[in-house]
Coordinates of C-alpha atoms in Angstrom, one line a residue:
Chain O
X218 CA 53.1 -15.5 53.8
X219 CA 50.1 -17.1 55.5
X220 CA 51.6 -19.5 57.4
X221 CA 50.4 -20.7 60.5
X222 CA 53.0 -18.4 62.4
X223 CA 52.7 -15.6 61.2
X224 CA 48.3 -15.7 61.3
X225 CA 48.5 -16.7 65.1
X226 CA 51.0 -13.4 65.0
X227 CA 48.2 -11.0 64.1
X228 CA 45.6 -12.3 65.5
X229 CA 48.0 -11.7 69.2
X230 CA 48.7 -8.6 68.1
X231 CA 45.0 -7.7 66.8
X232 CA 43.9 -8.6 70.4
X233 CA 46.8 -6.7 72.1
X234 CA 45.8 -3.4 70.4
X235 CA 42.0 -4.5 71.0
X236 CA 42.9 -4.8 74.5
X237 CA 44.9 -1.5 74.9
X238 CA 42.3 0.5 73.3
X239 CA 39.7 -0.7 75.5
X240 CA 41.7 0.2 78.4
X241 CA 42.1 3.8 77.3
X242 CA 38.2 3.8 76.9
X243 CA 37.9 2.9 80.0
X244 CA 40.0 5.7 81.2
X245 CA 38.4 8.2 79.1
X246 CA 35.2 7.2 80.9
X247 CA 36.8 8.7 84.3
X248 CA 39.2 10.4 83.5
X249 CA 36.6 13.8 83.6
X250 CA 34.8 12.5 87.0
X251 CA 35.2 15.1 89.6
X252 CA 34.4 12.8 92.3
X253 CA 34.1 15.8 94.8
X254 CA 31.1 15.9 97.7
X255 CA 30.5 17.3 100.8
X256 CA 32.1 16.2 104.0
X257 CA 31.1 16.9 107.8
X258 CA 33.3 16.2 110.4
X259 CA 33.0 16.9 113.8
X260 CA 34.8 15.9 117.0
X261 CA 33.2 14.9 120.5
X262 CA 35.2 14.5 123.6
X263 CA 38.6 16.1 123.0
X264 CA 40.6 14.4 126.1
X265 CA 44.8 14.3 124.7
X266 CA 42.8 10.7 123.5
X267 CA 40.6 12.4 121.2
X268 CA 37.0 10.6 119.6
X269 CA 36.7 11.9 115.8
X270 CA 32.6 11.6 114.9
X271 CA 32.1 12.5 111.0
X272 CA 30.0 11.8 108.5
X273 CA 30.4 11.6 104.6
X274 CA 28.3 11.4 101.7
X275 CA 28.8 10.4 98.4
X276 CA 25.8 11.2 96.2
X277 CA 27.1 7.9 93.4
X278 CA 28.9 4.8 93.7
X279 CA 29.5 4.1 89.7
X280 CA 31.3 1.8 88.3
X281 CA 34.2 3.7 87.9
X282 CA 36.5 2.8 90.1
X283 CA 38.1 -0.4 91.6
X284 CA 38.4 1.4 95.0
X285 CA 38.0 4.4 97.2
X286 CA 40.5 4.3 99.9
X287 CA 39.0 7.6 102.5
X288 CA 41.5 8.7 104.8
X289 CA 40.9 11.2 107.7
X290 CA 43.9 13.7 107.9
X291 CA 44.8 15.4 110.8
X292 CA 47.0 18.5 110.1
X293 CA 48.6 20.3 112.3
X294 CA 51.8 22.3 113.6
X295 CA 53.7 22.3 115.7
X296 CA 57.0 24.1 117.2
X297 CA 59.5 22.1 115.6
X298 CA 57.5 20.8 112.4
X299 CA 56.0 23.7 110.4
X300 CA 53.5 20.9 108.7
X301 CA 52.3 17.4 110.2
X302 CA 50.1 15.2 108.4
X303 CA 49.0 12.1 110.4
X304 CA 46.0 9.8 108.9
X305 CA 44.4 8.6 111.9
X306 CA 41.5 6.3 110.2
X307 CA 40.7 5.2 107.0
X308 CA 38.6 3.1 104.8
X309 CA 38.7 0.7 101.8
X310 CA 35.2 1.2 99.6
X311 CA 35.1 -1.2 97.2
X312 CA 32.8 -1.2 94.1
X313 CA 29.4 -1.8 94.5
X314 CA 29.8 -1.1 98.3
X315 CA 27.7 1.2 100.6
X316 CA 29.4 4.1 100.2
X317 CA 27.4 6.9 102.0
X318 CA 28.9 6.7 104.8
X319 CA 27.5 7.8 108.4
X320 CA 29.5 7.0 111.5
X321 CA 28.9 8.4 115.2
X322 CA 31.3 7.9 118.0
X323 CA 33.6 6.1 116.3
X324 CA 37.5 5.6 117.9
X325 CA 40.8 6.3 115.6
X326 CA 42.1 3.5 113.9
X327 CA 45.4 4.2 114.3
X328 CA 46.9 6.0 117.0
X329 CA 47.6 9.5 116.8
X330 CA 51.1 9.9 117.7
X331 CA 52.9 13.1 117.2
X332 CA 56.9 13.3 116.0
X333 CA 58.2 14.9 119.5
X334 CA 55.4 16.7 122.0
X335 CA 53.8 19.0 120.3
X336 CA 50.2 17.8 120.7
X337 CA 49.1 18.7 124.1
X338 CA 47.7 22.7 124.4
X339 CA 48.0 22.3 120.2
X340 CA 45.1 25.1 119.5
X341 CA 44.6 24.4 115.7
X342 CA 44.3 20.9 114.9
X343 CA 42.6 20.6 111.1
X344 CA 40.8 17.2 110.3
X345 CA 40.0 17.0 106.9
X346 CA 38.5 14.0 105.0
X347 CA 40.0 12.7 101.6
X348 CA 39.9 9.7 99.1
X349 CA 42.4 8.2 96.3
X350 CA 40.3 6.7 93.5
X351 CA 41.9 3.9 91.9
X352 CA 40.5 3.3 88.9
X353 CA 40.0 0.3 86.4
X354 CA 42.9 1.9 84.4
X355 CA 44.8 6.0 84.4
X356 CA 45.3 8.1 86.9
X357 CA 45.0 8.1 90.6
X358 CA 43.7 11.1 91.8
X359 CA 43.7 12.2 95.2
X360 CA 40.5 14.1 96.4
X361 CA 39.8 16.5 99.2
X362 CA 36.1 16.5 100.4
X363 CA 34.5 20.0 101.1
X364 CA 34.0 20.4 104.5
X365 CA 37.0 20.5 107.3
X366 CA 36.9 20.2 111.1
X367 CA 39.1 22.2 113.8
X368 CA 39.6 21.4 117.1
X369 CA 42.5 21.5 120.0
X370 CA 44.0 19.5 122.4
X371 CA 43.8 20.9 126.4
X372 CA 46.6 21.7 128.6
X373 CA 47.2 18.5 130.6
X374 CA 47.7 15.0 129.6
X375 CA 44.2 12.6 130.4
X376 CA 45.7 10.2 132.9
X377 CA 42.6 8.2 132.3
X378 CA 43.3 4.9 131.1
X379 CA 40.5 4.6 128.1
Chain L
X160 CA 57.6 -28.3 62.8
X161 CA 60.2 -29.6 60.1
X162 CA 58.3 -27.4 57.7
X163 CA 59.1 -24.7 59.8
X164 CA 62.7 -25.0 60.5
X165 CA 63.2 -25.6 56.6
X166 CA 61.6 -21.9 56.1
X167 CA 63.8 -20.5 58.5
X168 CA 67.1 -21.8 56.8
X169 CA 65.9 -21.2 53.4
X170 CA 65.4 -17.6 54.4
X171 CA 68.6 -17.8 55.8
X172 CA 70.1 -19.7 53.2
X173 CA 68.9 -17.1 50.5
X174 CA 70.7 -14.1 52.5
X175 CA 73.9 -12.8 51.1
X176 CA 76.3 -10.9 53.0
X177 CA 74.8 -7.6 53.0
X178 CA 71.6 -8.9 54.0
X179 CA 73.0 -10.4 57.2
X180 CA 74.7 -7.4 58.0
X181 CA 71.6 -5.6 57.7
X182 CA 69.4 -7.6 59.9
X183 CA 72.2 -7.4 62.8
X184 CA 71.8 -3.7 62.2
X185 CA 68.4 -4.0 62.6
X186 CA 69.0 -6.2 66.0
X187 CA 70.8 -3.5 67.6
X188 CA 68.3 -0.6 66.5
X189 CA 65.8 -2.4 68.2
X190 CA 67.6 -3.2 71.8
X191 CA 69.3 0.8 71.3
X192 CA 66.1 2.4 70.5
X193 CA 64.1 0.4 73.6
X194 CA 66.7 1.3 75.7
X195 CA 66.6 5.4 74.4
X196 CA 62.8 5.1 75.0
X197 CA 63.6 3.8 79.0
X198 CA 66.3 6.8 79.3
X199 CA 64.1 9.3 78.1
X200 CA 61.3 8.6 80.4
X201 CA 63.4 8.6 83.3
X202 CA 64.2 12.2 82.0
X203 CA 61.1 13.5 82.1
X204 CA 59.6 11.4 85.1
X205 CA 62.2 12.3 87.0
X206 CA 62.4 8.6 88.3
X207 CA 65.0 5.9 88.3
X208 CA 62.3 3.4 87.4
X209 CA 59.0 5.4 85.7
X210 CA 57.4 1.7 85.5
X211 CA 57.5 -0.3 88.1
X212 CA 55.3 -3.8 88.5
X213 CA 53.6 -4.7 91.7
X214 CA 55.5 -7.5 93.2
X215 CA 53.5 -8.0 96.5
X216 CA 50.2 -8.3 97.7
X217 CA 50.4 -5.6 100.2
X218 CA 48.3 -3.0 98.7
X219 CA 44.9 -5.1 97.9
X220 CA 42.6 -4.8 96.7
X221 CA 43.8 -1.4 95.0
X222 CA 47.3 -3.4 93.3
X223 CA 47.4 -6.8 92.8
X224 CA 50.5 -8.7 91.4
X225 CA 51.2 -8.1 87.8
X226 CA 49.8 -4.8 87.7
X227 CA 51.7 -1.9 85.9
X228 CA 52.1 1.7 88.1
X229 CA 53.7 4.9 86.6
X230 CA 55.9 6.8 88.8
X231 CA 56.8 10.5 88.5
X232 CA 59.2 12.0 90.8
X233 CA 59.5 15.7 90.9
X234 CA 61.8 17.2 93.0
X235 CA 59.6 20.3 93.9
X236 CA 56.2 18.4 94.2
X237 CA 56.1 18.0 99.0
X238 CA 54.9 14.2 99.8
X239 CA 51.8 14.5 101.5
X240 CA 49.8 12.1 102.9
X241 CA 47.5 9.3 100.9
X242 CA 49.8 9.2 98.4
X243 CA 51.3 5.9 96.6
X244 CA 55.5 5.9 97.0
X245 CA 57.5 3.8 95.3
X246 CA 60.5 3.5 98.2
X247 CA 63.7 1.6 98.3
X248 CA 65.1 0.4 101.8
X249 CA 68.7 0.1 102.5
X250 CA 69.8 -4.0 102.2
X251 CA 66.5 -5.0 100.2
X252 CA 67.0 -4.7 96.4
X253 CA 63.0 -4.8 95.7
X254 CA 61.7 -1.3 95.8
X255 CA 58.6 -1.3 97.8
X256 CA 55.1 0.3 97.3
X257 CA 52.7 1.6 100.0
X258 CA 51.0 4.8 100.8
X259 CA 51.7 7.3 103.2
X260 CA 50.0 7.7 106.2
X261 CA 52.5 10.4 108.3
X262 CA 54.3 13.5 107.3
X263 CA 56.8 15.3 109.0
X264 CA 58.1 18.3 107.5
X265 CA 60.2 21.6 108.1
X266 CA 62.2 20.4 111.0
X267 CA 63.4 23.4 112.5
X268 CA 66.3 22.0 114.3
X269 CA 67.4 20.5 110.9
X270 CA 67.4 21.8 107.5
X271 CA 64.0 21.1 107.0
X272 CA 63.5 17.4 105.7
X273 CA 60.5 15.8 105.2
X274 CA 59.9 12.6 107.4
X275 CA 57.3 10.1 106.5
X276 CA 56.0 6.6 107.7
X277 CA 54.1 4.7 105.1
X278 CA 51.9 1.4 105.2
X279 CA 50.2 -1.2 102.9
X280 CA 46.4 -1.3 102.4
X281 CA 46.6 -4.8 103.2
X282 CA 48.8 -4.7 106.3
X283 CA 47.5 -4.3 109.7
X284 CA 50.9 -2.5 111.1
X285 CA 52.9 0.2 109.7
X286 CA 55.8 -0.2 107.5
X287 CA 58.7 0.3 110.5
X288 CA 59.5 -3.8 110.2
X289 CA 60.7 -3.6 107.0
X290 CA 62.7 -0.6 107.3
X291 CA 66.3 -1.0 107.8
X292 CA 67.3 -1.7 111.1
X293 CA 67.1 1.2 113.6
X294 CA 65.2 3.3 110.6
X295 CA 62.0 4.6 111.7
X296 CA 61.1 7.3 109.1
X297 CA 61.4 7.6 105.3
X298 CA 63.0 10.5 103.6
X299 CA 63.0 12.1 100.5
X300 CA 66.0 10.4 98.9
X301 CA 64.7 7.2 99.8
X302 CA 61.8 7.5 97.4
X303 CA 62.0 6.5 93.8
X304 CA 58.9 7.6 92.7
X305 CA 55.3 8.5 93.5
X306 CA 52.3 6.6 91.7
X307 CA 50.6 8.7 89.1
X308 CA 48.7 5.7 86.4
X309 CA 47.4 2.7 86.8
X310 CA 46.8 -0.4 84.4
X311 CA 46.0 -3.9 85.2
X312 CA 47.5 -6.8 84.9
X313 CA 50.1 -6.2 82.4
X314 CA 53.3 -6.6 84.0
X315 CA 52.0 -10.3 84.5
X316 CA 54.8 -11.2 81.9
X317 CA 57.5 -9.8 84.1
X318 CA 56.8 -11.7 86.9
X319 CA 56.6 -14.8 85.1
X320 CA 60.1 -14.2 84.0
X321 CA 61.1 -13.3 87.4
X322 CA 59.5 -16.5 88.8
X323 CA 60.9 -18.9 85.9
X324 CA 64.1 -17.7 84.3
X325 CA 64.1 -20.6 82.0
X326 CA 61.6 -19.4 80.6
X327 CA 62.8 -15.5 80.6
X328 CA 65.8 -16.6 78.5
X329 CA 63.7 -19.1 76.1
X330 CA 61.6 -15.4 75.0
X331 CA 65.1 -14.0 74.8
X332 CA 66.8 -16.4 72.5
X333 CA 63.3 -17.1 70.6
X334 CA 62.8 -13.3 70.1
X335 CA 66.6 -12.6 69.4
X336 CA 66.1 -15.6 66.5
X337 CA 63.6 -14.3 65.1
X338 CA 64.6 -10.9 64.3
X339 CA 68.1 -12.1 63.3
X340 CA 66.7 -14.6 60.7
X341 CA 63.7 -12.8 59.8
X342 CA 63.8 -11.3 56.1
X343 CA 62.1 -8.3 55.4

């Protein structure tokens, strides 16, 4: 019974149940975190090219997580689309990073196209800041910070080129 | 190693033919209930594939390669932005996984499907290149599940298959041996 085999056999699976129950511990350590915060975001000059300006906090960066990836979410409708969710920025916050986070006059990152033409004269345009937290191991939540922005787009298309 | 072998065919050797019957019983319970276990998560997931392993680089640094995802895929849950999908794309057998970064939904002129454009962390354009042809959005039934859990580097082992399928069907035959000759 104690051949070579079968010893190398538990000691594999000995580690692989070492291993897994380390994992779960390491779950269990966020699985309760709320990561919520408080978010501020505020828009400058709304030409049909808008400038987003916000600012987020985040009172911890623990070792927790793997990554934050913060989006911004513009959320909007329109006459054809009863809900449109366009990300126009986000961020990758890896651990250890900086991540208090305070940006002025910052441009989109992506552009922020809408489906047909429903963003010019669009009077309730919601920007609202979120995060996924991918952990070392579970579940991914998704997070929405405290704190959203409203703003709308004017009547006529900017036909400045910036 | 000729130790070995000699073990192997003695236990074999001392078998009679109710024994060998058994242990092929015992095969098959094993491949039936593994594949019970798969069917039954896709029951409650509501997935085609509840695991999936990340093939591609395209989502670092959240996913590497060789890491395990969970999927869940309830009909009644709406996509919504910053969310992981799990999509497949007509002509590419390789189900693809990025996050979502536009949502269309409750067309008026149509019955009310959602659109949605996704992207990889990792990728500096949107995902419209590797749509099919002509495809610029993502619907629902394109999706084959959304990403709920998370652990590392497990699904290394699948990969390694995947690359070397030598080696895929060494495990195979070794692990098949083994339970066939096996005594209890």
């Amino acid at each position: 019974m104690n051949t070579f085999l079968s010893r190398l056999n538990t000691i594999f699976a000995f580690t692989l149940s070492v291993m897994a129950g380390l994992t779960f511990c390491c779950f269990l350590t966020t699985a309760f975190n709320m990561n919520k915060t408080d978010v501020v975001i505020d828009t400058g000059n709304v030409v049909v090219k808008n400038v987003p300006d916000y600012s987020a906090g985040r009172e911890k960066n623990d070792l927790g997580f793997v990554q934050l990836f913060l989006y911004l979410t513009a959320e909007y409708e329109t006459d054809n689309h009863k809900l449109n969710q366009v990300v126009i920025w986000d961020k990758i916050i890896r651990r250890g990073e900086n991540a208090i986070l305070d940006y002025k006059s910052m441009n989109t990152k992506y552009y922020f196209w809408d489906y047909g033409n429903g963003l010019r004269g669009n009077k309730n345009v919601t920007l609202s800041l979120s995060w996924n937290v991918i952990p070392n191991a579970g579940t991914l939540p998704k997070v929405m910070g405290r704190g959203v922005h409203k703003f709308e787009f004017p009547k006529e298309y900017s036909s400045s080129r910036f | 190693m000729g130790l070995l072998d000699l073990d192997f065919l003695d236990d074999v050797r001392r078998m009679n033919k109710r024994q060998m019957y058994y242990q092929v019983l015992n095969f098959g319970m094993i491949v039936s209930s593994a594949l019970m276990i798969w069917k039954g998560l896709m029951v409650v997931t509501g997935s085609e594939s509840p695991i999936v392993v990340v093939l591609s680089g395209s989502m670092e640094p959240a996913f590497y390669r060789g890491d395990l995802l969970f999927l869940t895929n309830y009909q009644e849950e709406p996509i919504r932005v910053g969310e992981i999908v799990v999509f497949k794309v007509e002509g590419r057998d390789i189900p693809i996984v990025h996050r979502v970064l536009k949502v269309h939904e409750g067309q008026i002129l149509d019955d009310g499907t959602v659109r949605f454009l996704t992207k990889g962390d990792n990728n500096s354009v949107d995902d419209r290149g590797l749509y099919a042809p002509g495809q610029l959005w993502l619907e629902k039934k394109d999706v084959v599940g959304r990403a709920r859990g998370f652990v590392p580097y497990v699904g290394i082992v699948t990969i390694l298959m995947n690359d070397y399928p030598k080696f895929k069907y060494a495990i195979l035959a070794c692990l098949g041996a083994f339970v066939l000759i096996h005594r209890e």
